[in-house]
Coordinates of C-alpha atoms in Angstrom, one line a residue:
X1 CA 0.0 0.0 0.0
X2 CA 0.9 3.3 -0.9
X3 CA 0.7 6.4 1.7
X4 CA 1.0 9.5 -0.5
X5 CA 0.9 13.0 0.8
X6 CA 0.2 15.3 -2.5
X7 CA 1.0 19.1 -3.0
X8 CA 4.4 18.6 -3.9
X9 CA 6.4 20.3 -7.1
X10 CA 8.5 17.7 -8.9
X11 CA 11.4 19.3 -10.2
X12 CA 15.1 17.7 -11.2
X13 CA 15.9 14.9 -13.4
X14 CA 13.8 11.5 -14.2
X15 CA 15.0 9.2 -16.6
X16 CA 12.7 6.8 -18.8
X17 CA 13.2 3.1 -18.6
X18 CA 12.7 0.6 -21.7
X19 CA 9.5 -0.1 -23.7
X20 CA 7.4 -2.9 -21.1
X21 CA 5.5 -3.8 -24.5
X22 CA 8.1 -4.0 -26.8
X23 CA 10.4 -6.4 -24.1
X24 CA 7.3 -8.5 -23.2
X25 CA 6.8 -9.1 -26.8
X26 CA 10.5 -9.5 -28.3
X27 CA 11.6 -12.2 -25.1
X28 CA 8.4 -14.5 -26.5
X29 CA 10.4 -13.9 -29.8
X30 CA 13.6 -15.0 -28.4
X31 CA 12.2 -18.4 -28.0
X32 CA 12.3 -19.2 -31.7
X33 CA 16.2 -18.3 -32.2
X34 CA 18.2 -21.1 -31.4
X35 CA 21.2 -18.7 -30.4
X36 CA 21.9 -16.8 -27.5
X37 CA 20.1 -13.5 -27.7
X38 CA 20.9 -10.1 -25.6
X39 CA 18.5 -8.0 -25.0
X40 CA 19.6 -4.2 -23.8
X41 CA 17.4 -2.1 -21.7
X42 CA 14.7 -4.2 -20.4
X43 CA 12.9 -2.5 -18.0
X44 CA 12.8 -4.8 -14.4
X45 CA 8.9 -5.0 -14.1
X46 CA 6.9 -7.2 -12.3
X47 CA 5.6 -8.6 -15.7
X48 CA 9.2 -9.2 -17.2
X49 CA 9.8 -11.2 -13.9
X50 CA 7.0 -13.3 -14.3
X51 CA 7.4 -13.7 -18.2
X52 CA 10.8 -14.8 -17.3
X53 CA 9.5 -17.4 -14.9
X54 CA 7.7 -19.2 -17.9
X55 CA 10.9 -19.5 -19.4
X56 CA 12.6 -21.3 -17.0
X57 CA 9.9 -23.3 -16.5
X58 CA 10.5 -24.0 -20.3
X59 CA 13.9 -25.0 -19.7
X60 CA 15.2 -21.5 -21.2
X61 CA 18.8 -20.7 -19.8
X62 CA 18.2 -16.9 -18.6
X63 CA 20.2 -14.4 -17.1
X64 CA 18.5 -10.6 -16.1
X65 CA 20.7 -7.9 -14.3
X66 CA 21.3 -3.8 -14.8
X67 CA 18.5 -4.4 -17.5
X68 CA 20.5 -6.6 -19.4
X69 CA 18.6 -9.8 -20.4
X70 CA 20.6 -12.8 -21.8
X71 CA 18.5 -15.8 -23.2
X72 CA 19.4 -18.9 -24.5
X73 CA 16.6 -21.1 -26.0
X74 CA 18.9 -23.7 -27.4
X75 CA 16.8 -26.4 -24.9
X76 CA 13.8 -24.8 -24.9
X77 CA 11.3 -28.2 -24.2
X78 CA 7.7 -28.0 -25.0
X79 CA 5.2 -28.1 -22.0
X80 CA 1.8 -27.5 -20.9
X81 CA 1.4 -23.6 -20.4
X82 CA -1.4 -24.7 -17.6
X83 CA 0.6 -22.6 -14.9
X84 CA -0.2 -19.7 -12.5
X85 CA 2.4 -17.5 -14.1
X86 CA 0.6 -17.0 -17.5
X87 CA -3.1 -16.0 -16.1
X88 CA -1.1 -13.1 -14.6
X89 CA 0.3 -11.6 -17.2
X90 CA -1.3 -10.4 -20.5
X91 CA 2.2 -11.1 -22.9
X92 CA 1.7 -14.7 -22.6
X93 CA -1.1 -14.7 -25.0
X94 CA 2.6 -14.3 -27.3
X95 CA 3.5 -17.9 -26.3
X96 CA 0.5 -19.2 -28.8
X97 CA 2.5 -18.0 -31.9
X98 CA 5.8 -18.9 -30.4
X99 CA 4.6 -22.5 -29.3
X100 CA 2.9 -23.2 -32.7
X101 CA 5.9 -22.0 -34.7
X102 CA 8.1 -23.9 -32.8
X103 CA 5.9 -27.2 -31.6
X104 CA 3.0 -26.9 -33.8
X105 CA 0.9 -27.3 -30.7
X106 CA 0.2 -25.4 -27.5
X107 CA -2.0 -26.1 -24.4
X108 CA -2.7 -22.8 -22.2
X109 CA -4.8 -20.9 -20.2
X110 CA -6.6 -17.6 -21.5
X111 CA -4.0 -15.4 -21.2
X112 CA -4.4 -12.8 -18.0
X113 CA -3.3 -9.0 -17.3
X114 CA -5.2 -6.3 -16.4
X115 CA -8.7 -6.8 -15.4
X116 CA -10.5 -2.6 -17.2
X117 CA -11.7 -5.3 -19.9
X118 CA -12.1 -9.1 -20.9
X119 CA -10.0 -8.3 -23.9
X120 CA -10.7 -11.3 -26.0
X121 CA -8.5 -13.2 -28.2
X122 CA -10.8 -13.8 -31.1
X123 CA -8.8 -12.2 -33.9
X124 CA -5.8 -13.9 -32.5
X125 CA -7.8 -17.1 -32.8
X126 CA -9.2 -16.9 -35.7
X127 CA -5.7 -16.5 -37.8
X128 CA -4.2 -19.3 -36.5
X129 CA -7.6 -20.6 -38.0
X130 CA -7.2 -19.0 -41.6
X131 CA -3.3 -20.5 -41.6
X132 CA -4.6 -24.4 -40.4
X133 CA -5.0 -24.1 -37.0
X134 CA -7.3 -26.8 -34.9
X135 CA -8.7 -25.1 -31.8
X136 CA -11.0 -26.4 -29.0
X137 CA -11.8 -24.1 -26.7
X138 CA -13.2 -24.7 -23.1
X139 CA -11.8 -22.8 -20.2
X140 CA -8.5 -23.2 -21.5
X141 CA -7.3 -23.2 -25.1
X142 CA -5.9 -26.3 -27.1
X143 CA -4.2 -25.3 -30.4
X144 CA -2.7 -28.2 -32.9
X145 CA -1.5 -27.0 -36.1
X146 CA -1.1 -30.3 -38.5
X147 CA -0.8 -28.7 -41.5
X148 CA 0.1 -24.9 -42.2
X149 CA -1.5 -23.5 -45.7
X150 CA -0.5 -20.3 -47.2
X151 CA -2.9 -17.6 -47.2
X152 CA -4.5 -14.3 -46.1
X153 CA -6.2 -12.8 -43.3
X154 CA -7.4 -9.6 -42.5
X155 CA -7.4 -8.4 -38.9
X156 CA -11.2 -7.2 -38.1
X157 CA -10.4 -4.8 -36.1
X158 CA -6.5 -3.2 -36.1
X159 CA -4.8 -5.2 -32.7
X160 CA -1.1 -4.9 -31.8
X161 CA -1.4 -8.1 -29.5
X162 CA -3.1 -9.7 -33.2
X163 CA -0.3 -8.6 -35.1
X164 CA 2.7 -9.4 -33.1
X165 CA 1.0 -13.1 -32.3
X166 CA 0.8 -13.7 -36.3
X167 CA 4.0 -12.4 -36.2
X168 CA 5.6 -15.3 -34.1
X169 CA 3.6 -17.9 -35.5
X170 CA 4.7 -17.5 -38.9
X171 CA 8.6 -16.9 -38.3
X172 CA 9.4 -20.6 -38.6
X173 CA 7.2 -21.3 -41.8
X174 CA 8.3 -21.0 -44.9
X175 CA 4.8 -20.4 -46.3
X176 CA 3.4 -17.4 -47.2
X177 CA 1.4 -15.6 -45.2
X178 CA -0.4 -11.9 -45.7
X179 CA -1.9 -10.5 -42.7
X180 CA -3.5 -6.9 -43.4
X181 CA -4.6 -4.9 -41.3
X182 CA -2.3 -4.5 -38.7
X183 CA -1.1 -2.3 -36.5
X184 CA 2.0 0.2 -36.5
X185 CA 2.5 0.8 -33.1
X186 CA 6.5 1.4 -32.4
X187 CA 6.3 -2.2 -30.5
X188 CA 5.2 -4.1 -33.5
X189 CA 8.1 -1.9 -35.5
X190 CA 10.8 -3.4 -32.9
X191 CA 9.1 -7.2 -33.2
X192 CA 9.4 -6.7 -37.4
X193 CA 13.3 -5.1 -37.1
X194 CA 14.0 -8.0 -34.3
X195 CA 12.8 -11.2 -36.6
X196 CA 14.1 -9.5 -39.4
X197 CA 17.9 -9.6 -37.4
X198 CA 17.3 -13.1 -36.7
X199 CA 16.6 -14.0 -40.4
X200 CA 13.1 -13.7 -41.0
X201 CA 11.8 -12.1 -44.5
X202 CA 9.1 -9.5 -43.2
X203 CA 7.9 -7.5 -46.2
X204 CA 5.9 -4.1 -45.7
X205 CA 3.3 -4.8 -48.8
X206 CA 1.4 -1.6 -48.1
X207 CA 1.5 0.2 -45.0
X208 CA -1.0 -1.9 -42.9
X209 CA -0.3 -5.1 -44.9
X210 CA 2.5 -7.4 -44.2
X211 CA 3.9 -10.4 -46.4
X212 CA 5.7 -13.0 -43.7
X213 CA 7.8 -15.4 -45.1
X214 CA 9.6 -17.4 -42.3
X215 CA 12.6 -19.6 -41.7
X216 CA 12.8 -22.7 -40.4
X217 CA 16.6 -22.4 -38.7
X218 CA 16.8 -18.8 -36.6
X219 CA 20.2 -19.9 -35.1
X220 CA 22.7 -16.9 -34.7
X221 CA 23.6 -14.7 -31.7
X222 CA 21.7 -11.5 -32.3
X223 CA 22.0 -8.4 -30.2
X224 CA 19.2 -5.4 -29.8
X225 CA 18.5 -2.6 -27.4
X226 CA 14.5 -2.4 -27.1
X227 CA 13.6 1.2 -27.3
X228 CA 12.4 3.5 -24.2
X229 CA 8.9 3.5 -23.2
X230 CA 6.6 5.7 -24.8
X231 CA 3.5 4.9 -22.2
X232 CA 6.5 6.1 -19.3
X233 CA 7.5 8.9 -21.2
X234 CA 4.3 10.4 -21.8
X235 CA 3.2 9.5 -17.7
X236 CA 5.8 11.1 -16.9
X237 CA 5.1 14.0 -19.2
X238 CA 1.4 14.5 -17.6
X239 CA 2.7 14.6 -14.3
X240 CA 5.2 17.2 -15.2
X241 CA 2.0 19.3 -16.8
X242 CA 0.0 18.5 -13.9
X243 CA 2.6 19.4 -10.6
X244 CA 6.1 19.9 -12.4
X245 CA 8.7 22.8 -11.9
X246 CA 11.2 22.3 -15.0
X247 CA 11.1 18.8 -14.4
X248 CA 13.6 17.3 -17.1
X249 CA 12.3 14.2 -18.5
X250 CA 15.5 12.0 -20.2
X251 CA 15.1 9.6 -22.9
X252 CA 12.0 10.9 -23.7
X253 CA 10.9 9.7 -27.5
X254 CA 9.5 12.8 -29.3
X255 CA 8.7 11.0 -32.7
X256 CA 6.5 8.4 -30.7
X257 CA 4.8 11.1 -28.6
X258 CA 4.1 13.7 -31.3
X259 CA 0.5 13.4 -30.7
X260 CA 1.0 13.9 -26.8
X261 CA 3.1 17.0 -27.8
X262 CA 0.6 18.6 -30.1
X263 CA -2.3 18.2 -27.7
X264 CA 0.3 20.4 -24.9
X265 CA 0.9 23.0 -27.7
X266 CA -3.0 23.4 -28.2
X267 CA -3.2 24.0 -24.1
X268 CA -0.3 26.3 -24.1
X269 CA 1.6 23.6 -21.5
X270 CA 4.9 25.1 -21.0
X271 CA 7.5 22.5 -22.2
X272 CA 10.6 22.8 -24.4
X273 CA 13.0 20.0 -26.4
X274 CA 16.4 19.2 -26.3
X275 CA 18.2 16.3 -27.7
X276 CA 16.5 13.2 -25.6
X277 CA 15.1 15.1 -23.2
X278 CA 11.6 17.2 -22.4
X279 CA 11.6 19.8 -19.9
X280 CA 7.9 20.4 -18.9
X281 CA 5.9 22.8 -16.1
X282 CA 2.5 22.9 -14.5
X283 CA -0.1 24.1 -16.2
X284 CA -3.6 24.5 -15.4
X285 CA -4.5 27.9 -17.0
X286 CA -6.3 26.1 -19.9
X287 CA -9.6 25.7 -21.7
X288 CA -11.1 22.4 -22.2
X289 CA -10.7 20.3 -25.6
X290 CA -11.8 17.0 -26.9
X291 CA -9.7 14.2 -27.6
X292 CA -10.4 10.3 -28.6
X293 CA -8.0 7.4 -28.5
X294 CA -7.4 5.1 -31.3
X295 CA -4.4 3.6 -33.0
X296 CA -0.9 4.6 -33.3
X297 CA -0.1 7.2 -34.5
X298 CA -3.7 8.6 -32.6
X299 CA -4.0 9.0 -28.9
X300 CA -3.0 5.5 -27.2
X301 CA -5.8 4.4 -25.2
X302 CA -3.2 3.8 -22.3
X303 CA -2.5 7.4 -21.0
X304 CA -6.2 7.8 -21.2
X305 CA -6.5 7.8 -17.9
X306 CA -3.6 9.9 -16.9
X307 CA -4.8 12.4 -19.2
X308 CA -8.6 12.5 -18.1
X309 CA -6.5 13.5 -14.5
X310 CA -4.4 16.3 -16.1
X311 CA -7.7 17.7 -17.8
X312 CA -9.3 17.7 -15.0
X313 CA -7.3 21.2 -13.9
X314 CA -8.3 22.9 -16.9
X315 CA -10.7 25.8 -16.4
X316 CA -13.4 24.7 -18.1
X317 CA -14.7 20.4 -19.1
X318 CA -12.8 18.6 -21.6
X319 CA -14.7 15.1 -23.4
X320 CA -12.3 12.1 -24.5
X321 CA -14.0 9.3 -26.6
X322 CA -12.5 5.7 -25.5
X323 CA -12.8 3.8 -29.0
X324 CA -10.2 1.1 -27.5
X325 CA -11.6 -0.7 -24.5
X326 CA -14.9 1.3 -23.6
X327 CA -14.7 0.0 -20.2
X328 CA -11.6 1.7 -19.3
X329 CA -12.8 3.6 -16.7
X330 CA -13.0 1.7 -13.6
X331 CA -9.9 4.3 -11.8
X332 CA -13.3 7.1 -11.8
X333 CA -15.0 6.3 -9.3
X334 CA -12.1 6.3 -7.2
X335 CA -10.3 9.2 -8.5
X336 CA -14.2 10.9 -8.0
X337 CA -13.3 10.0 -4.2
X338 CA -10.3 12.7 -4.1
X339 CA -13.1 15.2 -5.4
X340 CA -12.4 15.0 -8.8
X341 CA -15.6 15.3 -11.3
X342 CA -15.6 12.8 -14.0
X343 CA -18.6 11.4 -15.5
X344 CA -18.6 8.2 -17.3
X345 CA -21.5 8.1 -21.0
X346 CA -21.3 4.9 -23.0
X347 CA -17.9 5.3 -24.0
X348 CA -17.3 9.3 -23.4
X349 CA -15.4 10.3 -20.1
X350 CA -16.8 13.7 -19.2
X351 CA -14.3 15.7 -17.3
X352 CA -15.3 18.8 -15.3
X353 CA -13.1 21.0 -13.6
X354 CA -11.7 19.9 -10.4
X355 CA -11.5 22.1 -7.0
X356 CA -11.3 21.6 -3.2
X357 CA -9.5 18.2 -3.4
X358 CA -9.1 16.3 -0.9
X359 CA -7.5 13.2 0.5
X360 CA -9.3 9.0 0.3
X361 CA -8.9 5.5 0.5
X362 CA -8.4 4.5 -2.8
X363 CA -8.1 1.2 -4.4
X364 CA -6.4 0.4 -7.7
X365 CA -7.8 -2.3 -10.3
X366 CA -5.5 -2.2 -13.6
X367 CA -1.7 -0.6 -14.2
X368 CA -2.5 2.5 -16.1
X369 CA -5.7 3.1 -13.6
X370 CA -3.9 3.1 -10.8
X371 CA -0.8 5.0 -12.2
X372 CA -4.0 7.9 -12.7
X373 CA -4.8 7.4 -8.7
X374 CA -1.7 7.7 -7.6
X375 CA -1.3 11.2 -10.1
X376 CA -4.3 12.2 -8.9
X377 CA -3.3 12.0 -4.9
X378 CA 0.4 13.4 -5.8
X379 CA -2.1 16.8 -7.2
X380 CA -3.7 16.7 -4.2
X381 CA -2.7 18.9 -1.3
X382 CA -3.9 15.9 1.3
X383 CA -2.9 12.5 2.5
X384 CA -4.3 9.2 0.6
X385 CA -3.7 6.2 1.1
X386 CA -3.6 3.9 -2.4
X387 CA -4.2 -0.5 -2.2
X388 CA -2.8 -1.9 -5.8
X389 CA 1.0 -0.9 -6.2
X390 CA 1.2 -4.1 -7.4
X391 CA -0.4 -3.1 -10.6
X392 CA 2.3 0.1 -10.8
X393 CA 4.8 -1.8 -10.5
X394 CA 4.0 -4.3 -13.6
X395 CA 4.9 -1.2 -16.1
X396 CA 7.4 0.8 -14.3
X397 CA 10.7 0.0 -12.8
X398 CA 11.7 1.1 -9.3
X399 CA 9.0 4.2 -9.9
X400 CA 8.3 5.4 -6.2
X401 CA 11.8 5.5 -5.4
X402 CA 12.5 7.3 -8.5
X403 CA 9.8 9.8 -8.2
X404 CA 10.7 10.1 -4.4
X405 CA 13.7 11.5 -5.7
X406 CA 12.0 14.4 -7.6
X407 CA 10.4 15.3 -4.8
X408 CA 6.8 13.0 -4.3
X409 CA 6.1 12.1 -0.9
X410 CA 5.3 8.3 -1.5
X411 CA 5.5 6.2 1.8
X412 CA 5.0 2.2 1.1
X413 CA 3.6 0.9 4.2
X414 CA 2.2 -2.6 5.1
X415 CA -1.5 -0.9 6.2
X416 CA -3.3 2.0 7.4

């Protein structure tokens, strides 16, 4: 539990750590190279650890310090994906492509994470189907792939968990598959250049359409640095425009938060760039605007709620439109407790100016909804007292200690 006594400035240096998406996705990739494989700035998150626990359990060699990851697959064995470790952790859904390029064959529970949304796997599912997949479903999922055919599939709806998944499965085929429709977040980018190092023909037919031609022997040493995180960066970011004083933000990506950026030049937010870094200040001296999320390069539906928090000081209401997950919203009644006035319509978040707040028991359900609690206390003036670090601490390394040290008065204590 969290003890967090808002009101502070944060001013100094911060420093973003590497991409949680990308690393999830690109050590499920490391499975199918039969050489060792370093990986450079891998963020140590709760759901790297646990990722990392599969593979052992998988009989991968692996060896994690200073954000170094060092992976040897070489003796990789197949087994049942029945464990605890995968219901916690959304990236394991990855291990269905890995397993049926590598075994043909998976056995595993539905894939787990964060709980905003029931996030199904349908459009996952039904690729394997259009390339000769067998599924039964029940409550957990059986996948045999006897015989791989050729062909196309277009992804309903544009997925980045879809895409990368497809991804893996086809690496080790040499068929030909076309998957269109797919998405171009920066973490499907860094899956694409990684396969492509490892020896995997990945051809960019048109710019959502994708021609994967795999290779059965990945067997080299191959080295990458995953990028920073762009979800980090642009937390970080908000909190500097909510309750920063020149707070320098390093390794902060300005190509894959150009959309952020122009929604803090429309509000006047006082922030400059140099290099790497972004230097940002509190403002709160702004009218309100509407804003939707949808897929790179749009608004991510991730810092939704960090930026319905951040609206929330403007001086008159601001409207975003969730068209990701429409349930993302369960941080508003709780972040309501702190005296904040959002209102939840279908899938519009109304967001109303925000005075007189005040401290609460809050209690976090999901990572990016409680990162928004925890904002919101830290704008605060009061005390609050926040249950779900846990859920933090899945996306972002060593974060209270870091932000401790630009001056947020975060106290972990055992209760209340």
């Amino acid at each position: 539990m969290l003890k967090i006594k808002g009101g502070n400035l944060l001013k100094g240096v911060i420093e973003v750590k590497g991409s949680k998406n990308a690393s999830l996705a690109l050590i499920v990739a490391s499975l199918l190279n039969k050489g060792e494989v370093k990986l450079y700035n891998v963020p140590d998150i709760l759901d790297v650890r646990r990722l990392l626990n599969i593979l052992k359990h998988l009989n991968v060699n692996v060896n994690f310090k200073d954000n170094i990851l060092i992976l040897d697959s070489s003796k990789i064995e197949y087994k049942s994906l029945l464990i605890d470790e995968v219901k916690k952790i959304r990236a394991s859904s990855y291990l269905m492509g890995a397993f049926l390029s590598l075994f043909n064959k998976v056995e595993i529970f539905n894939p787990g994470g964060c709980n905003f949304s029931n996030r199904p796997i349908d459009f996952h599912l039904n690729g394997f189907k259009e390339f000769g997949a067998i599924i039964q479903e029940n409550e957990n999922l059986i996948i045999n792939l006897d015989n791989i055919k050729s062909g196309y599939y277009k992804i309903p709806k544009i997925s980045v968990g879809t895409t990368i998944n497809l991804l893996l499965f086809g690496a080790l085929k040499d068929n030909l598959l076309i998957i269109d429709n797919v998405a171009l977040e920066p973490e499907v980018e860094e899956v694409i250049d990684f396969l492509s190092l490892m020896g995997v023909e990945i051809i960019k037919i048109k710019e959502r359409t994708l021609l994967i031609k795999g290779n059965k022997s990945l067997n080299k040493n191959v080295e990458y640095h995953v990028k920073n995180d762009r979800i980090e960066a642009a937390s970080l970011a908000l909190l500097g425009a909510s309750i920063g004083d020149n707070l320098e933000i390093k390794g902060f990506n300005i190509y894959d938060n150009l959309y952020l950026l122009n929604i803090f030049l429309k509000l006047n937010v006082p922030f400059k760039l140099g290099g790497n870094s972004l230097t940002i200040s509190k403002c709160v001296d702004f009218d309100g605007i509407e804003l939707e999320t949808n897929p790179y390069p749009l608004l991510p539906t991730d810092i939704q709620p960090l930026l319905s928090v951040f609206l929330s000081l403007g001086k008159s209401s601001s409207i975003i439109k969730e068209n990701i997950y429409p349930k993302r919203n369960n941080y508003i009644k709780e972040l309501n407790k702190l005296n904040y006035n959002l209102n939840v319509n279908n899938n519009l978040i109304i967001i109303n100016n925000s005075n007189n707040l005040k401290g609460s028991h809050l209690v976090g359900e999901d990572l990016r909804g409680t990162f928004a609690l925890l904002m919101g206390s830290l704008i605060s003036d009061n005390t609050s007292y926040l249950k779900g670090k846990e859920y933090i601490e899945r996306g972002y390394e060593d974060i209270f200690n870091r932000l401790r040290k630009i001056g947020a008065n975060i106290e972990e204590i055992s209760s209340y």
